[in-house]
Coordinates of C-alpha atoms and ligand atoms in Angstrom, one line a residue:
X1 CA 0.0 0.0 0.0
X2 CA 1.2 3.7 -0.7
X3 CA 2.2 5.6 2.1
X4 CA -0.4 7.9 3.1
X5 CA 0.5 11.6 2.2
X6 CA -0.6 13.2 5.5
X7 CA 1.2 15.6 7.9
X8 CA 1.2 16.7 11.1
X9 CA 3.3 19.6 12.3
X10 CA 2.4 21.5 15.4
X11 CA 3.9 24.5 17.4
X12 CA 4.3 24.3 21.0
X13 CA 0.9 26.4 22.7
X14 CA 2.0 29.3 24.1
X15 CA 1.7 31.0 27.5
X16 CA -1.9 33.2 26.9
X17 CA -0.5 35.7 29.2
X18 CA 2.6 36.3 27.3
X19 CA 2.9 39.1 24.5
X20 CA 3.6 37.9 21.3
X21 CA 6.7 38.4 20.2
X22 CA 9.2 37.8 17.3
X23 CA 10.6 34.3 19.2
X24 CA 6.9 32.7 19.2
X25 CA 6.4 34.1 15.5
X26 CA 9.1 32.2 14.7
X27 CA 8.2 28.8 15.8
X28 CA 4.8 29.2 14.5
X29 CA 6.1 30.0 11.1
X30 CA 8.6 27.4 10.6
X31 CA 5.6 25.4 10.7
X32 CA 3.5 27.7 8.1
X33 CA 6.4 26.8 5.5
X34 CA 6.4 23.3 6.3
X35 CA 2.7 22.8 6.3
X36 CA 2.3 24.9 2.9
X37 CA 5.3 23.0 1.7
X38 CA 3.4 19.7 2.3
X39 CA -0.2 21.1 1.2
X40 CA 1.3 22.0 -2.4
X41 CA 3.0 18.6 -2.4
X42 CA -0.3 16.7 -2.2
X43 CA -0.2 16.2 1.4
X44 CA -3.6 16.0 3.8
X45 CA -1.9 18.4 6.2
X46 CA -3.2 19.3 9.8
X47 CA -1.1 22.2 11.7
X48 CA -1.9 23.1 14.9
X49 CA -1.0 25.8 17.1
X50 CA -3.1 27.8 20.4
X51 CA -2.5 28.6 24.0
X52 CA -1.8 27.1 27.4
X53 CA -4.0 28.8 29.6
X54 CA -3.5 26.9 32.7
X55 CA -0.9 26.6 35.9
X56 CA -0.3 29.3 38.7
X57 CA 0.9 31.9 36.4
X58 CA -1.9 32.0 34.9
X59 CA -4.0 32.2 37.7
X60 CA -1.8 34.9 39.2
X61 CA -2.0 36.9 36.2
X62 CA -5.6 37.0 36.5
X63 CA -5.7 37.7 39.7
X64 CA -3.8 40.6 39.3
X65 CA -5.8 41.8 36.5
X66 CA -8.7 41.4 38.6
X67 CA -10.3 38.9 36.8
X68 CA -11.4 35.5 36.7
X69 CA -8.8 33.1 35.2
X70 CA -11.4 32.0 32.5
X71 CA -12.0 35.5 31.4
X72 CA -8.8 36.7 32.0
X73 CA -7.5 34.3 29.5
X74 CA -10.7 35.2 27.3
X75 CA -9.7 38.2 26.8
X76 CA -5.6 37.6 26.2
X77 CA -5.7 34.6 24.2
X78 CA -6.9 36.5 20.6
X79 CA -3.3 38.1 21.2
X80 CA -2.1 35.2 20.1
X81 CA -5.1 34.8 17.6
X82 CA -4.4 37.9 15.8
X83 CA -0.9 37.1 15.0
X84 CA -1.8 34.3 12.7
X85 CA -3.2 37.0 10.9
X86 CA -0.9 39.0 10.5
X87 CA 1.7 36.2 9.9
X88 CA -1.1 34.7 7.5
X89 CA -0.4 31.4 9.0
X90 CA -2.5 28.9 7.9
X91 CA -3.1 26.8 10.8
X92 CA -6.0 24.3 10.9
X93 CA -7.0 24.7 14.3
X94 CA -6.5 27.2 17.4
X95 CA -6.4 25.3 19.8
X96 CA -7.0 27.0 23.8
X97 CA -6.4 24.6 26.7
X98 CA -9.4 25.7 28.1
X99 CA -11.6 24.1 25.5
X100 CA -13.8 21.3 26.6
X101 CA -12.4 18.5 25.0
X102 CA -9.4 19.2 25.8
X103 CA -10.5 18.6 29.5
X104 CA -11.8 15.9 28.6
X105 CA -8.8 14.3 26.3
X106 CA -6.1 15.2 29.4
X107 CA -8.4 13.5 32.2
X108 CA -8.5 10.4 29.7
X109 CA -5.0 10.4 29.0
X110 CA -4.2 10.8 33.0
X111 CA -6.6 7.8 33.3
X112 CA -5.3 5.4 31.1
X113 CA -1.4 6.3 32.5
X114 CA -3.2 5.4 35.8
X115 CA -5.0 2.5 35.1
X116 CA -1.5 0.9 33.6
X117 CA -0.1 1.6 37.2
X118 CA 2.4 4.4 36.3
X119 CA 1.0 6.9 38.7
X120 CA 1.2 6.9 42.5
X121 CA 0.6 9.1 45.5
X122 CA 2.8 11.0 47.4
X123 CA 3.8 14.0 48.8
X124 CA 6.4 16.8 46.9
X125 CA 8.7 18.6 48.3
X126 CA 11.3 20.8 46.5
X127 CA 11.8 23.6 45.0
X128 CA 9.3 25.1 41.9
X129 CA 9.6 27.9 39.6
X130 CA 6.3 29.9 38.8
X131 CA 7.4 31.4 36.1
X132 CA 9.1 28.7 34.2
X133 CA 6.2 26.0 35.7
X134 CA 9.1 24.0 36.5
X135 CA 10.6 21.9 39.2
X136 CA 14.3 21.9 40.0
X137 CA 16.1 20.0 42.4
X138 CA 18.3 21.6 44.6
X139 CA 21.7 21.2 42.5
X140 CA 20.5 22.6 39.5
X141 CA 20.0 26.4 41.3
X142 CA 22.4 29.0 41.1
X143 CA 22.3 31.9 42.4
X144 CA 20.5 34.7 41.7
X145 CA 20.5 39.1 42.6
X146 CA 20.9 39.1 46.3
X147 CA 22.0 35.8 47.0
X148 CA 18.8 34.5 45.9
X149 CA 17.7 30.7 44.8
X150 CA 17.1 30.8 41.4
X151 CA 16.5 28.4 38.6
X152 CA 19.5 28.0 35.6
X153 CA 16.7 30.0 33.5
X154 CA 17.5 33.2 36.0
X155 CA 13.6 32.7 37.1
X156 CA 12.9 32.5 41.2
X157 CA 12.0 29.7 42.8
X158 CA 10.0 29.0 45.9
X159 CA 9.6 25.8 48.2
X160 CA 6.9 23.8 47.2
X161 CA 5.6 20.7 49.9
X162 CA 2.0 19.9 48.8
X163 CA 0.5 16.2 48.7
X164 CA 0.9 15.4 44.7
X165 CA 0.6 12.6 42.3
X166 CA 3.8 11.0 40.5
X167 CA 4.8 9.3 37.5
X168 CA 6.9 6.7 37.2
X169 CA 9.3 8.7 35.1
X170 CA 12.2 6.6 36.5
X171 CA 10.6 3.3 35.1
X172 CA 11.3 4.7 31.4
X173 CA 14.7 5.2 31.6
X174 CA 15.5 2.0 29.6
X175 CA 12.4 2.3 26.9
X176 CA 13.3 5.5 26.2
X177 CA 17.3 5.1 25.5
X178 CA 15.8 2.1 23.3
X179 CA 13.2 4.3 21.8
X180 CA 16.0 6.8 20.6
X181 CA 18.1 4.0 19.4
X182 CA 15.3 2.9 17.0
X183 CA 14.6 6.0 15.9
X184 CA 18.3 8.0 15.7
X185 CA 16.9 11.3 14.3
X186 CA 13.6 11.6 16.7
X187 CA 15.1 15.1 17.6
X188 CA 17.2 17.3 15.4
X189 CA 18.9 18.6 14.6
X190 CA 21.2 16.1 15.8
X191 CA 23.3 17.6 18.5
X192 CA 20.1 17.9 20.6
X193 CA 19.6 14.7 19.6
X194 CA 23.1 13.6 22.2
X195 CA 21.7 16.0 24.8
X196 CA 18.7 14.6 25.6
X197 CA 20.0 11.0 25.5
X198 CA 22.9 11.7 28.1
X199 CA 20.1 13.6 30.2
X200 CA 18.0 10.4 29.9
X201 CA 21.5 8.1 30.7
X202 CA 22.1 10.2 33.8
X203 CA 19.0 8.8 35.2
X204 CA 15.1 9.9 35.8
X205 CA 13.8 11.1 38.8
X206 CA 10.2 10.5 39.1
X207 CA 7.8 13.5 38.3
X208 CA 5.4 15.7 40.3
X209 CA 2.5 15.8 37.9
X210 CA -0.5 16.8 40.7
X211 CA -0.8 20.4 42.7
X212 CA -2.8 20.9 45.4
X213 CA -2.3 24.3 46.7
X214 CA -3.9 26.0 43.4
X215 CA -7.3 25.8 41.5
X216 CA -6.0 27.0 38.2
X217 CA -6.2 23.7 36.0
X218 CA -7.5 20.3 34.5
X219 CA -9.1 18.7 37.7
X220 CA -7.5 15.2 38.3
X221 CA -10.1 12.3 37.4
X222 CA -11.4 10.5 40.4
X223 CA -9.2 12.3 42.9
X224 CA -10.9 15.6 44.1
X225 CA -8.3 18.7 45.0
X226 CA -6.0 17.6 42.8
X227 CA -5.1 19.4 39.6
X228 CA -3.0 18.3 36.7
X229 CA 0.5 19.8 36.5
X230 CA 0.5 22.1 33.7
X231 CA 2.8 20.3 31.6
X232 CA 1.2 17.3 31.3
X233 CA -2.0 19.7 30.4
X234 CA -0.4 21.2 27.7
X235 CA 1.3 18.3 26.4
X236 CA -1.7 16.2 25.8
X237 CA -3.3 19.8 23.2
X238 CA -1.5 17.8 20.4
X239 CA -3.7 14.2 20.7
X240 CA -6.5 16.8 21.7
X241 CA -6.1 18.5 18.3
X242 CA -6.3 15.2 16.2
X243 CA -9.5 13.9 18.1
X244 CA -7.9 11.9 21.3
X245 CA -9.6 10.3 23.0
X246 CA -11.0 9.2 20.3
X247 CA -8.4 6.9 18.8
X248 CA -10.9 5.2 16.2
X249 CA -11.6 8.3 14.6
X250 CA -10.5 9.4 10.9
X251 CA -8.4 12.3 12.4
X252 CA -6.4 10.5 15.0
X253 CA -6.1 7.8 12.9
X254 CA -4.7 9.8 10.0
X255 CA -2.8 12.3 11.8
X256 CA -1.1 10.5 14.9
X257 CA 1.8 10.5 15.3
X258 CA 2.5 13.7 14.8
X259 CA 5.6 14.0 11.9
X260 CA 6.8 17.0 13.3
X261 CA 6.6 18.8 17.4
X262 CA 8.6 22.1 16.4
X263 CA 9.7 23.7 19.9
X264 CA 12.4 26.6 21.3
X265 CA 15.2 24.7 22.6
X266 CA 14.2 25.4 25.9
X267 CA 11.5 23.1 25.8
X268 CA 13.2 20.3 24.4
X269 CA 13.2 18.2 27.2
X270 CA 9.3 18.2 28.0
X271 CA 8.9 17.3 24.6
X272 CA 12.1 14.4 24.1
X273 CA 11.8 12.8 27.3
X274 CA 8.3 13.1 29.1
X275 CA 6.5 13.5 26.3
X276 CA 7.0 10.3 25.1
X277 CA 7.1 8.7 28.2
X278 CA 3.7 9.5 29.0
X279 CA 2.2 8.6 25.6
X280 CA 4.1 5.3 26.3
X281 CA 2.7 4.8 29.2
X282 CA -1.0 5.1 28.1
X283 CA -0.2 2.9 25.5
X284 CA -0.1 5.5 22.6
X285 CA 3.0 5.9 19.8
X286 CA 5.3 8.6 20.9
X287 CA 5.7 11.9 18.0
X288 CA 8.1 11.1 15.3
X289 CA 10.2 14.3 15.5
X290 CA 10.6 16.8 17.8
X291 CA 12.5 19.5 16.1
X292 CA 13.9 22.2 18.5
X293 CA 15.4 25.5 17.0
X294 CA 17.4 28.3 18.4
X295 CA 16.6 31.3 20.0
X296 CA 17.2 35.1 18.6
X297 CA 18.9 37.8 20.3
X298 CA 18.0 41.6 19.1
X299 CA 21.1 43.6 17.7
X300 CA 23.4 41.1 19.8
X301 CA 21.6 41.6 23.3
X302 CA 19.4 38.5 24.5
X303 CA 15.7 39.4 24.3
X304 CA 14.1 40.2 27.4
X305 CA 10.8 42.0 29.0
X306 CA 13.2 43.9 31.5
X307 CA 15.5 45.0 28.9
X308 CA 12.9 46.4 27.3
X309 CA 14.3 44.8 23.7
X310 CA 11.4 42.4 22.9
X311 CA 10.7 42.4 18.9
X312 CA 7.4 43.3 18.3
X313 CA 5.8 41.2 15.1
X314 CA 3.2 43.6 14.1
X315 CA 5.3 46.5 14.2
X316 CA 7.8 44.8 12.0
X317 CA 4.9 43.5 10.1
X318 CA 3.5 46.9 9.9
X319 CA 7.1 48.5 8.9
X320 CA 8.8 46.5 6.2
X321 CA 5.7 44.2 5.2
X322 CA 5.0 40.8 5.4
X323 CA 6.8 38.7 3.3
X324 CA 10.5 40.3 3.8
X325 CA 9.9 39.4 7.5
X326 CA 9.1 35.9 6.9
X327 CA 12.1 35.0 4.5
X328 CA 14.8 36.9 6.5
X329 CA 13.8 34.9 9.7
X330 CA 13.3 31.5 7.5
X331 CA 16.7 32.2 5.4
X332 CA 19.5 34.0 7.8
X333 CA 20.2 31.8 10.5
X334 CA 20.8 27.6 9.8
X335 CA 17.2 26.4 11.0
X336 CA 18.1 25.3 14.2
X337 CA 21.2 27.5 15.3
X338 CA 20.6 30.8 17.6
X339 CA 20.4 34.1 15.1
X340 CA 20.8 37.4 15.9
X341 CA 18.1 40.2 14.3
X342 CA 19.8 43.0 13.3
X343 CA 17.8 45.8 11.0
X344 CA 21.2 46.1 8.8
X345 CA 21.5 42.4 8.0
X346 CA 17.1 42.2 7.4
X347 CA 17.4 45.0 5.3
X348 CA 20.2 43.6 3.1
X349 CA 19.0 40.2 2.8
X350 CA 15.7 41.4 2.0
X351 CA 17.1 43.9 -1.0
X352 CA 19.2 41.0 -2.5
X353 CA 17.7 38.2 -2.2
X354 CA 13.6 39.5 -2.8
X355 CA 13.9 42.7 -4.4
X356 CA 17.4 42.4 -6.7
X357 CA 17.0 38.7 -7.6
X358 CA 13.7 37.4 -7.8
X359 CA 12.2 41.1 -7.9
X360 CA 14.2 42.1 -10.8
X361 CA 14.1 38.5 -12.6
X362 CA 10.4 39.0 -12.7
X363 CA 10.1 42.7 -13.4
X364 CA 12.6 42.0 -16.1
X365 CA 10.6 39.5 -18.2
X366 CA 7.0 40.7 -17.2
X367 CA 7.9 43.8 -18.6
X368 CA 9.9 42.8 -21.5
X369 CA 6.8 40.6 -22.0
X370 CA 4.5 43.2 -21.7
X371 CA 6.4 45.7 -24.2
X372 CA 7.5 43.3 -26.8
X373 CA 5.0 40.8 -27.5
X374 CA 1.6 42.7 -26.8
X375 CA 1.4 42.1 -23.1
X376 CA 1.0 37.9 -23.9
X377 CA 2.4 34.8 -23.3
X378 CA 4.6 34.5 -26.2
X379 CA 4.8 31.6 -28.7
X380 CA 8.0 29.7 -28.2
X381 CA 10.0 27.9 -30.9
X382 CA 12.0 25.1 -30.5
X383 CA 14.1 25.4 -27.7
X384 CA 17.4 25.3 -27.5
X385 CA 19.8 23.6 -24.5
X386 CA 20.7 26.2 -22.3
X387 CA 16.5 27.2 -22.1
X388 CA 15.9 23.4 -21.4
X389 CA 18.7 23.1 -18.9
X390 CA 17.1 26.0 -16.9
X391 CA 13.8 24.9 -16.9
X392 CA 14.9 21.3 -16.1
X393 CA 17.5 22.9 -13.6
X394 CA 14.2 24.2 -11.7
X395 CA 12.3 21.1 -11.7
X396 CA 15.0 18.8 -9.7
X397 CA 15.0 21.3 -7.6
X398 CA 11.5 20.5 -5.8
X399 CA 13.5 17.0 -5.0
X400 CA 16.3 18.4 -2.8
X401 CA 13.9 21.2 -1.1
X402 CA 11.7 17.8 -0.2
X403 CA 14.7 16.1 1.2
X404 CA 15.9 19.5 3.4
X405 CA 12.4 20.3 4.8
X406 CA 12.0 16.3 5.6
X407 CA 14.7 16.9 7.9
X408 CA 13.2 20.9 8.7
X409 CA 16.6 22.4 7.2
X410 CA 14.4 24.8 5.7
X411 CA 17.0 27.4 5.2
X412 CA 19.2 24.9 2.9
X413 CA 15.6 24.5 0.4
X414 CA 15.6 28.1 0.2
X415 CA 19.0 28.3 -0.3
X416 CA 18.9 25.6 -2.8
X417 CA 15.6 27.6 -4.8
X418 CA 17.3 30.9 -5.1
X419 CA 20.1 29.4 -6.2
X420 CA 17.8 28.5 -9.0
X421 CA 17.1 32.5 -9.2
X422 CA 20.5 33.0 -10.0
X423 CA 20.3 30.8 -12.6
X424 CA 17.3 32.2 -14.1
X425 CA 18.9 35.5 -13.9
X426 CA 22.0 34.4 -15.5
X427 CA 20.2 33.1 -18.3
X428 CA 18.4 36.0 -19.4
X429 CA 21.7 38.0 -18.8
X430 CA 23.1 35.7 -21.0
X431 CA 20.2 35.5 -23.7
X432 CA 20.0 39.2 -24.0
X433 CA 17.1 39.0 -25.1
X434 CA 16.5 42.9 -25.5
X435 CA 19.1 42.7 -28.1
X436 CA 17.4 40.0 -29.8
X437 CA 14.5 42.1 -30.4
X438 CA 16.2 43.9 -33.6
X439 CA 18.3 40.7 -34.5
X440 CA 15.9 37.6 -34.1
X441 CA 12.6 38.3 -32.6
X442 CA 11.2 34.8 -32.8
X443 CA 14.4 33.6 -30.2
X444 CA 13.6 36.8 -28.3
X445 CA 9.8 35.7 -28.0
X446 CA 11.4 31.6 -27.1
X447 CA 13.8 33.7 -24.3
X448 CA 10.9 35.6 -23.0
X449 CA 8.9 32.5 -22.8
X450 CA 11.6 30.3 -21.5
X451 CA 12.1 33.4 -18.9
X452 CA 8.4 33.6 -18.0
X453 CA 8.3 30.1 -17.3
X454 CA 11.0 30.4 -15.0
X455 CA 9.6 32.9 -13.1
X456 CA 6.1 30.8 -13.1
X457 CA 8.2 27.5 -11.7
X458 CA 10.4 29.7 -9.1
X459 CA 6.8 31.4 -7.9
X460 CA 5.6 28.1 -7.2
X461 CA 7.8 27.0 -4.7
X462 CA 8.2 30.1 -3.1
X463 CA 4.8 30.2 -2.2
X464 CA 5.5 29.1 1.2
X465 CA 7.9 31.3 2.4
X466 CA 6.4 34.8 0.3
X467 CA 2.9 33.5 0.1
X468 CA 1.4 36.9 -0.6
X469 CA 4.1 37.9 -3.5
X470 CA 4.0 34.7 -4.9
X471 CA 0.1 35.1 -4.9
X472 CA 0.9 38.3 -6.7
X473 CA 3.5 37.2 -9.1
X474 CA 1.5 34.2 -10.3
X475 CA -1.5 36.2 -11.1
X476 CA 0.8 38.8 -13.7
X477 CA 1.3 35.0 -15.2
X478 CA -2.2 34.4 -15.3
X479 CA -1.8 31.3 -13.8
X480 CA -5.1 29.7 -12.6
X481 CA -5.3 29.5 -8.9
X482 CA -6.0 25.4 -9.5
X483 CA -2.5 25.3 -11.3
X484 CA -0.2 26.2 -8.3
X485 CA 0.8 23.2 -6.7
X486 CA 3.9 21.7 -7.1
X487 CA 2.0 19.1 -9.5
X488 CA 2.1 21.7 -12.1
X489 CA 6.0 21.9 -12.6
X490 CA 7.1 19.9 -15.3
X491 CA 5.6 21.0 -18.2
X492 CA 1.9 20.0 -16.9
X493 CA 0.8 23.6 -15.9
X494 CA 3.0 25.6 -18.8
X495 CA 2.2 28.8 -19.6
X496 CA -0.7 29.3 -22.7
X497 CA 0.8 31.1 -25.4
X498 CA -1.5 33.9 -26.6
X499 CA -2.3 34.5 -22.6
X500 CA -3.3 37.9 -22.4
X501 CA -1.2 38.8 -18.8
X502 CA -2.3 42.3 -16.7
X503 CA 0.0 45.4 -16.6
X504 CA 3.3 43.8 -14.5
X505 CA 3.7 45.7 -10.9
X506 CA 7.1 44.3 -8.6
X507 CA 6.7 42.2 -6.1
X508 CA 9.4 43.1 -3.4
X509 CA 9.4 46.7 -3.1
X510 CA 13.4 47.6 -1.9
X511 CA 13.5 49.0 1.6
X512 CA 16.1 51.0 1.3
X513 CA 13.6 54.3 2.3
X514 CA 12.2 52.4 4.9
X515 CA 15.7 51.8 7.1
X516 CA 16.2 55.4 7.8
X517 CA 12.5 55.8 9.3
X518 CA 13.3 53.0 11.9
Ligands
ME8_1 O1 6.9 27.3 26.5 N1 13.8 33.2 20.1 O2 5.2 28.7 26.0 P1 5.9 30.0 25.7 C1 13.3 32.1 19.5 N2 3.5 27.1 27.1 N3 12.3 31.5 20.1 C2 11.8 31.9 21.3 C3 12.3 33.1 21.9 C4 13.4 33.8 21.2 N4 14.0 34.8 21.7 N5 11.7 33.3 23.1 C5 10.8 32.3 23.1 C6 5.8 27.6 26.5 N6 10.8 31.5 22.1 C7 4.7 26.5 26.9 C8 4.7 25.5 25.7 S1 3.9 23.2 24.6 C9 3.0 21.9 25.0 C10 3.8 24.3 25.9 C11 10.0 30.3 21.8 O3 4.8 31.0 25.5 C12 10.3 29.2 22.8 O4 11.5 28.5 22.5 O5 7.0 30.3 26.6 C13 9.1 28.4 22.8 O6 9.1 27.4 21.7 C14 8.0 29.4 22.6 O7 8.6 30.5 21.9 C15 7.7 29.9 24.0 O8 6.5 29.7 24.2

């Protein structure tokens, strides 16, 4: 039987009473170019993405907002919303942890954990971070302003000695060093990969997964005044998302296990280690990649609230536009390395690569196109080598982007497609076709065309990193909306001679007048 062509790819949920900012707009759009990769490949995608709008924080935030931590988190939560708007991510479902069946789908995965005999009672002591919704055990703190105990993330900690429920984490020490060794690249990229399998070497303690001195959460089944620790919560949104509990259904059964968990590396090992574990435990397949990229600083200083330094997405949305924004941040830093944002290096990537290379390759021959041959699709003649070389040189290229975003280097399949812009470039450099016009006019019109459908094949697959100029590009080509999926490369979709094509406008405006006004 064919493997199905589905694909799951979720982004981790993110705190509701955090402001969205340029380090959770990335996350979330690495998985927009994935998913839109996999859509125009053919693939039944699902991509998830919402907010975890339980634990203490949460609850204190409310408090102090004077709310109620339902309508406190009501009222945040379309923060987050908005952004895939903006962002024009195309994720299938929001999903908020507050949702009734998601209730319902952690209580059933904390049963069936139970009922296998991998939870017991207890009582926790130790020491707990609020802010991170973390424990830490007494080596791991250093020390913070003032002498204080802090957690290696800088955040305080506070003694913690409540009656609590634990799982067995210690028990999956073995199944999960066996569970990597089956499946080598589970995370990438692969240096995370070695971190999480010496953590899991070094030993598991087991794992505080009840609190009792807070209301804020999913109630424990069966056990009254418990609540579910908030990892274990949020966690259990991505079977939520695909239907769990129900496992017969058509979208659990299609979907799970997830292809891809896309995380911050500072959530790598909820995801690697007790992730897994749990799903184990309830009898369910682990995730088959948990991908965890790096974190950006802003003009070299780490980003933080108290330094006052936090990118804004909108505003840089609202400055420079949306596209620029989402190929700088897909394109600059190797997709899982740490990257620094600096306007300089945004505004020069953004000029060479959008509006020099593919800008001008398109202006070029649109408006060639649109002054030489009546504003149509010329009619080719037989072509010649070097034009089947280019267009053939495009084509292959779909193969190695496939192979780099199966492994999420999603910087090396756009490095590998502009590459291809060169090429196209090169090519009408070297064609000249403007001085054809006078000498040969029937190779000008088989340049032109050769050019054009370059510039169709190149705006296909860079529809999912510059959706909206790609949108905009393919409509100057006339191409029907139906005919922009990577099935139409090839010479399936070509271009119609005879096509009447509108008046040609660019794409990627330069933002040269932009960087002074910033
Ligand atoms: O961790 N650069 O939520 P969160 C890059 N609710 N990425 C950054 C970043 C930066 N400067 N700052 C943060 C949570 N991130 C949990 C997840 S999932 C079941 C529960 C990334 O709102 C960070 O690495 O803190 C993480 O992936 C996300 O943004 C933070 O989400």
């Amino acid at each position: 039987m064919p493997t199905p062509k589905r694909y799951y790819v979720t982004t981790p949920i993110y705190y509701v009473n955090d402001v969205p900012h340029i380090g959770h707009a990335y996350t979330t759009l690495a998985c927009d170019v994935l998913a839109r990769f996999k859509r125009l490949d053919g693939y039944q995608v699902m991509f998830l993405t919402g907010t975890d709008e339980h634990g203490q924080k949460v609850e204190k935030s409310a408090a102090a907002a004077g709310l109620a931590p339902q309508a406190f988190c009501d009222r945040v939560s379309g923060r987050f919303r908005a952004l895939l708007e903006t962002m024009h991510f195309s994720a299938d479902r929001f999903i908020r942890t507050t949702e009734p069946d998601h209730i319902r789908s952690a209580q059933e995965l904390w049963r069936r954990i139970e009922a296998n005999g991998h939870i017991y009672e207890g009582s926790y002591a130790g020491w707990y971070s609020v802010r991170d919704e973390a424990f830490y055990s007494e080596s791991e703190l250093v020390e913070g302003e003032g002498g204080q105990k802090c957690a290696p993330t800088g955040a305080p900690v506070e003694w913690v000695e409540e009656p609590s429920f634990f799982f067995r984490l210690s028990d999956w020490q073995q199944p999960l060093l066996d569970f990597y060794a089956r499946h080598p690249d589970f995370v990438l990229p692969q240096a995370r990969m070695n971190e999480v399998k010496s953590f899991v070497a070094g030993g598991l303690r087991d794992l505080s997964i009840s609190r009792t001195s807070f209301r804020w959460g999913v109630p424990v089944p069966d056990h009254p005044g418990h609540i579910m620790y908030v990892w274990i919560d949020a966690l259990t949104n991505y079977i939520t998302g695909v239907g769990f509990p129900d496992t017969a259904s058509d979208a659990f059964r299609t979907f799970w296990p997830a292809d891809v968990h896309m995380v911050g590396k500072d959530i790598l090992r909820f995801h690697a280690v007790y992730w897994p574990a749990f799903l184990m435990a309830a009898g369910l397949e682990p995730p088959r990649r948990v991908f965890a990229h790096g974190w950006w600083t802003n003009e070299g200083q780490k980003i933080s609230k108290s330094l006052g330094n936090v990118i804004d997405p909108f505003a840089l949305v609202e400055t420079y536009g949306l596209d620029p924004v989402r190929y700088f941040l897909m394109r600059e830093v190797p997709f899982g390395q740490d990257g620094d944002f600096s306007r300089a290096a945004f505004i020069t990537r953004a000029n060479a690569d959008l509006a020099n290379d593919f800008g001008n390759l398109a202006q070029r021959t649109l408006s060639m196109i649109a002054k030489n041959c009546g504003g149509q699709v010329p009619k080719p003649g037989a072509l010649q080598e070097e034009d089947q070389a280019l267009l053939d040189g495009i084509d292959a290229t779909l193969a190695r982007m496939r192979a780099h975003f199966d492994v999420q280097a999603i910087h090396l399949a756009l490095e590998a497609l502009w590459k291809q812009v060169a090429a196209a470039n090169a090519y009408v450099a070297a064609m000249a076709p403007w001085a054809l016009r006078k000498t040969d006019p029937e190779r000008m019109a088989t340049v032109l065309y050769v050019a054009a459908e370059a510039v169709r094949k190149l705006g296909i697959l860079a529809q999912p990193v510059t959706p909206d100029a790609m949108t905009s590009l393919l409509d100057q080509l006339a191409v029907p909306k139906q005919a922009r999926n990577f099935a139409h490369l090839g010479t399936r979709g070509r271009l119609a001679p005879g096509t009447p094509l509108p008046q040609p406008r660019g794409v990627f405006p330069r933002l040269q007048a932009l960087e002074e006004s910033v």
